[in-house]
Coordinates of N, CA and C in Angstrom, one line a residue:
M13 N 110.3 92.6 -70.6 CA 110.0 91.2 -70.3 C 109.0 91.1 -69.2
P14 N 108.0 90.3 -69.2 CA 107.1 90.1 -68.1 C 107.8 89.6 -66.9
D15 N 107.1 89.8 -65.7 CA 107.7 89.3 -64.5 C 108.0 87.8 -64.5
L16 N 107.1 87.1 -65.1 CA 107.3 85.6 -65.2 C 107.3 85.2 -66.7
L17 N 108.3 84.4 -67.0 CA 108.3 83.9 -68.4 C 107.4 82.7 -68.4
R18 N 106.5 82.7 -69.4 CA 105.4 81.7 -69.5 C 105.9 80.6 -70.4
V19 N 105.9 79.4 -69.8 CA 106.5 78.2 -70.4 C 105.4 77.2 -70.8
L20 N 105.5 76.7 -72.0 CA 104.6 75.6 -72.5 C 105.5 74.3 -72.5
V21 N 105.1 73.3 -71.8 CA 105.7 72.0 -71.8 C 105.1 71.1 -72.8
V22 N 105.9 70.6 -73.8 CA 105.4 69.7 -74.8 C 106.0 68.4 -74.6
E23 N 105.3 67.4 -74.1 CA 105.8 66.1 -73.7 C 104.6 65.1 -73.7
D24 N 104.7 64.0 -74.3 CA 103.6 63.1 -74.4 C 103.5 62.1 -73.2
D25 N 104.6 62.0 -72.5 CA 104.5 61.1 -71.3 C 104.0 61.9 -70.1
P26 N 102.9 61.5 -69.5 CA 102.3 62.2 -68.4 C 103.2 62.4 -67.2
V27 N 103.9 61.4 -66.9 CA 104.8 61.5 -65.7 C 105.9 62.5 -66.0
A28 N 106.6 62.4 -67.1 CA 107.7 63.3 -67.5 C 107.1 64.7 -67.6
A29 N 105.9 64.9 -68.2 CA 105.3 66.2 -68.4 C 105.1 66.9 -67.0
E30 N 104.6 66.1 -66.1 CA 104.3 66.7 -64.8 C 105.6 67.0 -64.0
A31 N 106.6 66.2 -64.2 CA 107.9 66.5 -63.6 C 108.5 67.8 -64.2
H32 N 108.4 68.0 -65.5 CA 108.9 69.2 -66.1 C 108.1 70.4 -65.6
R33 N 106.8 70.3 -65.5 CA 106.0 71.4 -65.0 C 106.4 71.7 -63.6
T34 N 106.7 70.7 -62.7 CA 107.1 71.0 -61.4 C 108.5 71.7 -61.4
Y35 N 109.4 71.3 -62.2 CA 110.7 71.9 -62.3 C 110.5 73.4 -62.7
V36 N 109.8 73.6 -63.7 CA 109.6 75.0 -64.2 C 109.0 75.9 -63.1
D37 N 108.0 75.4 -62.4 CA 107.4 76.2 -61.4 C 108.3 76.4 -60.1
R38 N 109.3 75.6 -60.0 CA 110.3 75.8 -58.9 C 111.3 76.9 -59.2
L39 N 111.4 77.3 -60.5 CA 112.4 78.3 -60.9 C 111.9 79.7 -60.8
P40 N 112.6 80.6 -60.1 CA 112.2 82.0 -60.0 C 112.2 82.6 -61.4
G41 N 111.1 83.3 -61.7 CA 111.0 84.0 -63.0 C 110.3 83.2 -64.0
F42 N 109.9 82.0 -63.7 CA 109.3 81.1 -64.7 C 107.9 80.6 -64.2
T43 N 107.0 80.3 -65.1 CA 105.8 79.6 -64.7 C 105.3 78.8 -65.9
C44 N 104.9 77.6 -65.6 CA 104.3 76.7 -66.6 C 102.9 77.0 -66.8
V45 N 102.5 77.4 -68.0 CA 101.1 77.8 -68.2 C 100.3 76.7 -69.0
G46 N 101.0 75.6 -69.3 CA 100.2 74.5 -70.0 C 101.1 73.4 -70.4
I47 N 100.5 72.2 -70.6 CA 101.1 71.0 -71.1 C 100.4 70.6 -72.4
A48 N 101.2 70.2 -73.4 CA 100.7 69.7 -74.6 C 101.3 68.3 -74.9
G49 N 100.5 67.3 -75.1 CA 101.0 66.0 -75.3 C 101.2 65.6 -76.8
T50 N 100.9 66.5 -77.7 CA 101.0 66.2 -79.1 C 101.5 67.4 -79.9
A51 N 102.1 67.2 -81.1 CA 102.5 68.3 -81.9 C 101.4 69.2 -82.2
A52 N 100.2 68.6 -82.6 CA 99.0 69.4 -83.0 C 98.6 70.3 -81.9
R53 N 98.5 69.7 -80.7 CA 98.1 70.5 -79.5 C 99.1 71.6 -79.2
A54 N 100.4 71.4 -79.3 CA 101.4 72.4 -79.1 C 101.2 73.5 -80.1
L55 N 101.0 73.2 -81.3 CA 100.9 74.3 -82.4 C 99.6 75.1 -82.1
S56 N 98.5 74.4 -81.7 CA 97.3 75.1 -81.4 C 97.5 76.1 -80.3
V57 N 98.1 75.7 -79.2 CA 98.3 76.6 -78.0 C 99.2 77.7 -78.5
L58 N 100.3 77.4 -79.2 CA 101.2 78.5 -79.7 C 100.5 79.5 -80.6
S59 N 99.6 79.1 -81.3 CA 98.9 80.0 -82.2 C 98.1 81.0 -81.5
Q60 N 97.8 80.8 -80.2 CA 97.0 81.7 -79.4 C 97.9 82.8 -78.8
G61 N 99.3 82.6 -78.9 CA 100.2 83.6 -78.3 C 100.3 83.4 -76.8
Q62 N 100.9 84.3 -76.1 CA 101.1 84.3 -74.7 C 102.0 83.3 -74.2
I63 N 102.9 82.7 -75.0 CA 104.0 81.8 -74.6 C 105.3 82.4 -74.9
D64 N 106.2 82.4 -73.8 CA 107.5 82.9 -74.0 C 108.6 81.9 -74.3
L65 N 108.4 80.6 -73.9 CA 109.4 79.6 -74.1 C 108.7 78.2 -74.1
V66 N 109.2 77.4 -75.0 CA 108.7 76.0 -75.2 C 109.7 75.0 -74.7
L67 N 109.4 74.1 -73.8 CA 110.2 73.0 -73.5 C 109.7 71.8 -74.3
L68 N 110.4 71.4 -75.3 CA 109.9 70.6 -76.4 C 110.6 69.2 -76.5
D69 N 109.8 68.2 -76.3 CA 110.3 66.8 -76.6 C 110.4 66.6 -78.1
M70 N 111.4 65.8 -78.5 CA 111.6 65.6 -79.9 C 110.7 64.5 -80.5
N71 N 110.3 63.5 -79.7 CA 109.6 62.3 -80.1 C 108.1 62.4 -79.6
L72 N 107.3 62.9 -80.5 CA 105.9 63.1 -80.2 C 105.0 62.0 -81.0
P73 N 103.9 61.7 -80.5 CA 103.1 60.6 -81.2 C 102.6 61.0 -82.5
D74 N 102.5 62.3 -82.9 CA 102.0 62.7 -84.2 C 103.0 63.5 -85.0
G75 N 104.3 63.5 -84.6 CA 105.3 64.2 -85.3 C 106.6 64.4 -84.5
H76 N 107.6 64.9 -85.2 CA 108.9 65.1 -84.6 C 108.9 66.6 -84.1
G77 N 109.7 66.8 -83.0 CA 109.8 68.1 -82.4 C 110.3 69.1 -83.3
L78 N 111.3 68.7 -84.2 CA 111.9 69.7 -85.1 C 110.9 70.1 -86.1
D79 N 110.0 69.3 -86.5 CA 108.9 69.7 -87.4 C 108.0 70.7 -86.8
V80 N 107.8 70.6 -85.5 CA 107.0 71.6 -84.7 C 107.7 72.9 -84.8
V81 N 109.0 73.0 -84.6 CA 109.7 74.2 -84.7 C 109.6 74.8 -86.1
R82 N 109.8 74.0 -87.1 CA 109.7 74.4 -88.5 C 108.4 75.0 -88.8
R83 N 107.3 74.4 -88.3 CA 106.0 74.9 -88.6 C 105.7 76.2 -87.8
M84 N 106.3 76.3 -86.6 CA 106.2 77.6 -85.9 C 106.8 78.7 -86.6
R85 N 108.1 78.5 -87.1 CA 108.8 79.5 -87.8 C 108.1 79.9 -89.1
A86 N 107.5 78.9 -89.8 CA 106.9 79.2 -91.1 C 105.6 80.0 -90.9
S87 N 105.0 79.9 -89.7 CA 103.8 80.7 -89.4 C 104.2 82.1 -88.8
G88 N 105.5 82.3 -88.7 CA 105.9 83.6 -88.1 C 106.1 83.6 -86.6
N89 N 105.9 82.5 -86.0 CA 106.0 82.4 -84.5 C 107.5 82.2 -84.1
Q90 N 108.1 83.2 -83.4 CA 109.5 83.2 -83.1 C 109.7 82.8 -81.6
T91 N 108.7 82.2 -81.0 CA 108.9 81.8 -79.6 C 110.1 80.9 -79.4
D92 N 110.9 81.2 -78.3 CA 112.1 80.4 -78.1 C 111.8 79.0 -77.7
V93 N 112.7 78.1 -78.1 CA 112.5 76.7 -77.8 C 113.7 76.1 -77.2
V94 N 113.5 75.3 -76.1 CA 114.5 74.5 -75.5 C 114.1 73.0 -75.7
A95 N 115.0 72.3 -76.4 CA 114.7 70.8 -76.6 C 115.0 70.1 -75.3
V96 N 114.1 69.3 -74.9 CA 114.2 68.4 -73.7 C 113.9 67.0 -74.2
T97 N 115.0 66.2 -74.4 CA 114.8 65.0 -75.2 C 115.8 64.0 -74.9
S98 N 115.5 62.7 -75.2 CA 116.5 61.6 -75.1 C 117.3 61.4 -76.4
A99 N 116.9 62.2 -77.5 CA 117.6 62.1 -78.8 C 119.0 62.5 -78.7
R100 N 120.0 61.6 -78.9 CA 121.4 61.9 -78.7 C 122.2 61.9 -80.0
E101 N 121.5 61.8 -81.1 CA 122.2 61.8 -82.4 C 122.8 63.2 -82.7
V102 N 124.0 63.2 -83.1 CA 124.7 64.5 -83.5 C 123.9 65.2 -84.5
A103 N 123.3 64.5 -85.5 CA 122.6 65.1 -86.5 C 121.3 65.8 -85.9
A104 N 120.7 65.3 -84.9 CA 119.6 65.9 -84.3 C 120.0 67.2 -83.6
V105 N 121.1 67.1 -82.9 CA 121.6 68.3 -82.2 C 121.9 69.4 -83.2
Q106 N 122.6 69.1 -84.3 CA 122.9 70.1 -85.3 C 121.7 70.7 -85.9
A107 N 120.7 69.8 -86.2 CA 119.5 70.3 -86.9 C 118.7 71.2 -86.0
A108 N 118.7 70.9 -84.7 CA 118.0 71.8 -83.7 C 118.7 73.1 -83.7
A109 N 120.0 73.2 -83.7 CA 120.7 74.4 -83.6 C 120.5 75.3 -84.9
R110 N 120.4 74.6 -86.1 CA 120.2 75.3 -87.3 C 118.8 76.0 -87.4
I111 N 117.8 75.5 -86.7 CA 116.5 76.1 -86.8 C 116.2 76.9 -85.5
G112 N 117.2 77.2 -84.7 CA 117.1 78.2 -83.7 C 116.7 77.7 -82.3
V113 N 116.9 76.4 -82.0 CA 116.6 75.9 -80.7 C 117.7 76.4 -79.8
V114 N 117.3 77.1 -78.7 CA 118.3 77.8 -77.9 C 119.1 77.0 -76.9
Q115 N 118.5 75.9 -76.5 CA 119.2 75.0 -75.5 C 118.8 73.5 -75.9
Y116 N 119.6 72.6 -75.5 CA 119.4 71.2 -75.8 C 119.7 70.4 -74.5
V117 N 118.7 69.9 -73.9 CA 118.9 69.2 -72.6 C 118.5 67.7 -72.7
L118 N 119.5 66.9 -72.4 CA 119.3 65.4 -72.5 C 118.5 64.8 -71.3
K119 N 117.6 64.0 -71.6 CA 116.9 63.2 -70.6 C 117.7 61.9 -70.3
P120 N 117.6 61.4 -69.1 CA 117.0 62.1 -67.9 C 118.0 63.1 -67.4
F121 N 117.6 64.0 -66.6 CA 118.5 65.1 -66.0 C 118.0 65.4 -64.6
A122 N 119.0 66.0 -63.9 CA 118.7 66.5 -62.6 C 118.0 67.8 -62.7
F123 N 117.3 68.2 -61.6 CA 116.7 69.5 -61.6 C 117.7 70.6 -61.9
E124 N 118.8 70.5 -61.2 CA 119.9 71.5 -61.4 C 120.3 71.8 -62.8
T125 N 120.3 70.8 -63.6 CA 120.6 70.9 -65.0 C 119.7 71.9 -65.7
L126 N 118.4 71.6 -65.6 CA 117.4 72.5 -66.2 C 117.4 73.9 -65.6
R127 N 117.6 73.9 -64.3 CA 117.7 75.2 -63.7 C 118.8 76.1 -64.2
D128 N 120.0 75.5 -64.4 CA 121.2 76.2 -64.9 C 120.9 76.7 -66.4
R129 N 120.3 75.8 -67.2 CA 120.1 76.1 -68.6 C 119.1 77.3 -68.7
L130 N 118.0 77.2 -68.0 CA 116.9 78.2 -68.1 C 117.4 79.5 -67.4
S131 N 118.2 79.4 -66.4 CA 118.7 80.7 -65.8 C 119.6 81.4 -66.8
A132 N 120.4 80.6 -67.5 CA 121.3 81.3 -68.5 C 120.4 81.9 -69.6
Y133 N 119.4 81.2 -70.0 CA 118.5 81.7 -71.0 C 117.8 83.0 -70.6
A134 N 117.4 83.0 -69.3 CA 116.7 84.2 -68.8 C 117.7 85.4 -68.8
R135 N 118.9 85.2 -68.4 CA 119.9 86.3 -68.4 C 120.1 86.8 -69.8
Q136 N 120.2 86.0 -70.8 CA 120.4 86.4 -72.1 C 119.2 87.2 -72.6
R137 N 118.0 86.7 -72.3 CA 116.8 87.4 -72.7 C 116.7 88.8 -72.1
R138 N 117.0 88.9 -70.8 CA 117.0 90.2 -70.2 C 118.0 91.2 -70.8
A139 N 119.2 90.7 -71.1 CA 120.2 91.5 -71.7 C 119.8 92.0 -73.1
A140 N 119.1 91.1 -73.9 CA 118.7 91.5 -75.2 C 117.6 92.5 -75.2
E141 N 116.6 92.3 -74.3 CA 115.5 93.2 -74.2 C 115.9 94.6 -73.6
A142 N 117.0 94.6 -72.9 CA 117.5 95.9 -72.3 C 118.3 96.6 -73.3
G143 N 118.6 96.0 -74.5 CA 119.4 96.7 -75.5 C 120.9 96.7 -75.2
Q144 N 121.4 95.8 -74.4 CA 122.8 95.8 -74.1 C 123.6 95.4 -75.4
V145 N 124.8 95.9 -75.4 CA 125.7 95.6 -76.6 C 126.9 94.7 -76.0
V146 N 127.5 94.0 -77.0 CA 128.6 93.1 -76.6 C 129.9 94.0 -76.6
A147 N 130.8 93.6 -75.7 CA 132.0 94.4 -75.5 C 133.1 93.9 -76.4
D148 N 133.2 92.6 -76.7 CA 134.3 92.0 -77.4 C 133.9 90.7 -78.0
Q149 N 134.9 90.0 -78.7 CA 134.6 88.7 -79.3 C 134.3 87.7 -78.3
D150 N 135.0 87.7 -77.1 CA 134.8 86.7 -76.1 C 133.3 86.7 -75.6
E151 N 132.7 87.9 -75.5 CA 131.3 88.0 -75.1 C 130.4 87.5 -76.2
V152 N 130.7 87.7 -77.4 CA 130.0 87.1 -78.5 C 130.0 85.6 -78.5
D153 N 131.2 85.1 -78.2 CA 131.3 83.6 -78.1 C 130.5 83.0 -76.9
R154 N 130.5 83.8 -75.8 CA 129.7 83.3 -74.7 C 128.2 83.3 -75.0
L155 N 127.7 84.3 -75.8 CA 126.3 84.4 -76.2 C 125.9 83.2 -77.1
L156 N 126.8 82.9 -78.0 CA 126.5 81.9 -79.0 C 126.7 80.5 -78.4
H157 N 127.6 80.4 -77.4 CA 127.8 79.1 -76.7 C 127.8 79.3 -75.2
P158 N 126.6 79.5 -74.7 CA 126.5 79.9 -73.3 C 127.1 78.8 -72.3
A159 N 128.0 79.2 -71.5 CA 128.5 78.3 -70.4 C 127.7 78.6 -69.1
T160 N 127.0 77.7 -68.6 CA 126.3 77.9 -67.4 C 127.1 77.6 -66.2
V161 N 126.9 78.4 -65.2 CA 127.6 78.2 -63.9 C 126.8 77.2 -63.1
S162 N 127.5 76.2 -62.7 CA 126.8 75.1 -62.0 C 126.3 75.6 -60.7
S163 N 125.0 75.3 -60.4 CA 124.4 75.7 -59.1 C 124.1 74.4 -58.3
V164 N 124.8 73.3 -58.5 CA 124.5 72.1 -57.8 C 125.0 72.3 -56.4
P165 N 124.6 71.6 -55.4 CA 125.0 71.8 -54.0 C 126.5 71.7 -53.9
K166 N 127.0 72.4 -52.9 CA 128.5 72.4 -52.6 C 129.0 71.0 -52.4
G167 N 130.1 70.7 -53.1 CA 130.7 69.4 -52.9 C 130.3 68.4 -54.0
L168 N 129.3 68.7 -54.8 CA 128.9 67.9 -55.9 C 129.2 68.5 -57.2
A169 N 129.6 67.7 -58.2 CA 129.9 68.2 -59.5 C 128.8 68.0 -60.5
G170 N 128.4 69.0 -61.2 CA 127.3 68.9 -62.1 C 127.4 67.7 -63.1
S171 N 128.7 67.5 -63.7 CA 128.9 66.5 -64.7 C 128.7 65.1 -64.1
V172 N 129.1 64.9 -62.8 CA 129.0 63.7 -62.2 C 127.5 63.4 -61.8
L173 N 126.8 64.5 -61.4 CA 125.4 64.3 -61.0 C 124.6 63.9 -62.3
D174 N 124.9 64.5 -63.4 CA 124.2 64.1 -64.6 C 124.5 62.7 -65.0
R175 N 125.7 62.2 -64.8 CA 126.1 60.8 -65.0 C 125.3 59.9 -64.1
V176 N 125.1 60.2 -62.9 CA 124.3 59.4 -62.0 C 122.9 59.3 -62.4
V177 N 122.4 60.5 -62.8 CA 121.0 60.5 -63.3 C 120.8 59.6 -64.5
Q178 N 121.8 59.6 -65.5 CA 121.7 58.8 -66.6 C 121.8 57.3 -66.2
L179 N 122.6 56.9 -65.3 CA 122.6 55.6 -64.8 C 121.2 55.1 -64.2
L180 N 120.7 56.0 -63.4 CA 119.4 55.7 -62.8 C 118.3 55.5 -63.9
G181 N 118.4 56.3 -65.0 CA 117.4 56.3 -66.0 C 117.6 55.0 -66.9
N182 N 118.7 54.4 -66.8 CA 119.0 53.2 -67.7 C 118.4 51.9 -67.2
R183 N 118.2 51.8 -65.9 CA 117.6 50.6 -65.4 C 117.0 50.8 -64.0
E184 N 116.2 49.9 -63.5 CA 115.6 50.0 -62.2 C 116.6 49.5 -61.2
G185 N 116.8 50.3 -60.1 CA 117.5 49.8 -58.9 C 119.0 49.8 -59.0
W186 N 119.6 50.8 -58.4 CA 121.1 50.8 -58.3 C 121.4 51.0 -56.8
T187 N 122.4 50.3 -56.3 CA 123.0 50.5 -55.0 C 124.1 51.5 -55.1
A188 N 124.6 52.0 -54.0 CA 125.7 53.0 -54.0 C 127.0 52.3 -54.5
E189 N 127.1 51.0 -54.1 CA 128.3 50.3 -54.6 C 128.3 50.1 -56.1
E190 N 127.1 49.8 -56.7 CA 127.1 49.7 -58.2 C 127.3 51.0 -58.9
V191 N 126.8 52.1 -58.4 CA 127.0 53.4 -59.0 C 128.5 53.7 -58.9
A192 N 129.1 53.5 -57.7 CA 130.5 53.8 -57.5 C 131.4 53.0 -58.5
A193 N 131.0 51.8 -58.8 CA 131.8 51.0 -59.7 C 131.7 51.6 -61.1
E194 N 130.6 52.1 -61.5 CA 130.4 52.7 -62.8 C 131.1 54.0 -62.9
L195 N 131.1 54.8 -61.8 CA 131.8 56.1 -61.9 C 133.2 56.1 -61.6
G196 N 133.7 55.0 -61.0 CA 135.1 54.9 -60.6 C 135.4 55.8 -59.3
T197 N 134.4 55.9 -58.5 CA 134.5 56.6 -57.2 C 134.3 55.7 -56.0
S198 N 134.4 56.3 -54.8 CA 134.1 55.5 -53.6 C 132.6 55.4 -53.4
R199 N 132.2 54.4 -52.6 CA 130.8 54.2 -52.3 C 130.2 55.4 -51.6
I200 N 131.0 56.0 -50.7 CA 130.5 57.2 -50.0 C 130.2 58.3 -51.0
T201 N 131.1 58.6 -51.9 CA 130.9 59.6 -52.9 C 129.6 59.4 -53.7
A202 N 129.5 58.1 -54.2 CA 128.3 57.8 -55.0 C 127.0 58.0 -54.2
R203 N 127.1 57.6 -52.9 CA 125.9 57.7 -52.0 C 125.5 59.2 -51.8
R204 N 126.5 60.1 -51.8 CA 126.1 61.5 -51.6 C 125.3 62.0 -52.8
Y205 N 125.6 61.6 -54.0 CA 124.9 62.0 -55.2 C 123.5 61.3 -55.2
L206 N 123.4 60.0 -54.8 CA 122.2 59.3 -54.8 C 121.2 59.9 -53.7
E207 N 121.8 60.2 -52.6 CA 121.0 60.8 -51.5 C 120.5 62.2 -51.9
H208 N 121.3 63.0 -52.6 CA 120.8 64.3 -53.0 C 119.6 64.1 -53.9
L209 N 119.7 63.2 -54.9 CA 118.5 63.0 -55.8 C 117.3 62.5 -55.0
A210 N 117.5 61.6 -54.0 CA 116.4 61.1 -53.2 C 115.8 62.3 -52.4
D211 N 116.6 63.1 -51.9 CA 116.1 64.3 -51.1 C 115.3 65.2 -52.0
Q212 N 115.7 65.3 -53.3 CA 115.0 66.2 -54.2 C 113.8 65.5 -54.8
Q213 N 113.5 64.2 -54.3 CA 112.4 63.4 -54.8 C 112.5 63.1 -56.3
Q214 N 113.7 63.0 -56.7 CA 114.0 62.5 -58.1 C 114.4 61.0 -58.1
A215 N 114.7 60.5 -57.0 CA 115.1 59.1 -56.9 C 114.3 58.5 -55.7
L216 N 113.9 57.3 -55.8 CA 113.2 56.6 -54.8 C 114.1 55.6 -54.1
R217 N 114.1 55.6 -52.7 CA 114.9 54.7 -51.9 C 114.0 53.4 -51.7
T218 N 114.6 52.2 -51.9 CA 113.9 51.0 -51.5 C 114.9 50.1 -50.9
Q219 N 114.5 48.9 -50.4 CA 115.3 47.9 -49.8 C 115.5 46.8 -50.8
R220 N 116.8 46.3 -50.9 CA 117.1 45.2 -51.7 C 117.5 44.0 -50.8
Y221 N 116.7 42.9 -50.9 CA 117.0 41.7 -50.1 C 117.6 40.7 -51.0
D222 N 118.7 40.1 -50.7 CA 119.4 39.1 -51.5 C 119.1 37.7 -51.0
G223 N 118.3 37.5 -50.0 CA 118.1 36.2 -49.5 C 119.1 35.6 -48.6
R224 N 120.2 36.3 -48.4 CA 121.3 35.9 -47.5 C 121.2 36.6 -46.2
S225 N 122.0 36.1 -45.2 CA 122.0 36.8 -43.9 C 122.6 38.2 -44.1
G226 N 122.3 39.0 -43.2 CA 122.9 40.4 -43.2 C 121.8 41.4 -43.5
R227 N 122.2 42.7 -43.4 CA 121.3 43.8 -43.6 C 121.0 44.0 -45.1
P228 N 119.7 44.4 -45.4 CA 119.4 44.7 -46.8 C 120.1 45.9 -47.3
K229 N 120.3 46.0 -48.6 CA 121.0 47.2 -49.1 C 120.0 48.2 -49.6
V230 N 120.3 49.4 -49.5 CA 119.5 50.5 -50.1 C 119.7 50.6 -51.6
E231 N 118.7 50.6 -52.3 CA 118.8 50.8 -53.8 C 118.0 52.0 -54.2
Y232 N 118.4 52.6 -55.3 CA 117.8 53.9 -55.7 C 117.3 53.7 -57.2
S233 N 116.1 54.3 -57.4 CA 115.5 54.2 -58.8 C 115.0 55.6 -59.1
W234 N 115.1 55.9 -60.4 CA 114.7 57.2 -61.0 C 113.2 57.3 -61.0
V235 N 112.6 58.4 -60.5 CA 111.2 58.5 -60.5 C 110.6 59.6 -61.2
S236 N 111.4 60.6 -61.7 CA 110.9 61.8 -62.3 C 110.7 61.7 -63.8
E237 N 111.4 60.8 -64.4 CA 111.3 60.6 -65.9 C 110.9 59.2 -66.1
S238 N 110.4 58.9 -67.3 CA 110.2 57.5 -67.7 C 110.7 57.3 -69.1

């Protein structure tokens, strides 16, 4: 395996595409070598080789992401694919698995989510290329259904962080009190997750004025996806 895994980001939204490029380039062992905004452009780049992994959106302006994978396979291209998409239908997830999509990441997501998924992918790839063999059925099950070890900051839970990201992606402007009400947690707990996302430049802090006396509230909006 080369020192760096070369990644093609396939995403038609420029803001999301640039966010994904930034995420990939922050990961040790990975580098983003290009962005394709259409299915046709993705297939053209892939036909030239030199791509190890595709981060693939499902809804492209000139076709569906699964059709891109099918055309890749029909042409003999076995490049690995990670779906990065807002498509939540069970049928879409099952169809992706049937044609060999190795991971399925729902938008919007925190950086840590993609980091964990791609790190697990890299470990599996290294093991395969080193010719390692499985020891037992449990290891087979782990390979087929990889469980990633959360690398979110200490004191934060990955599942809760992803829930906060989903909330921020659903509408503009959330206060810590509003997020706490949705999560069923304290305001302080919700604020820790929101501040983490803001520190990672995935959420934007602004002031909310309600026209009444008193201090304005801090609200948070998602900025890395659209």
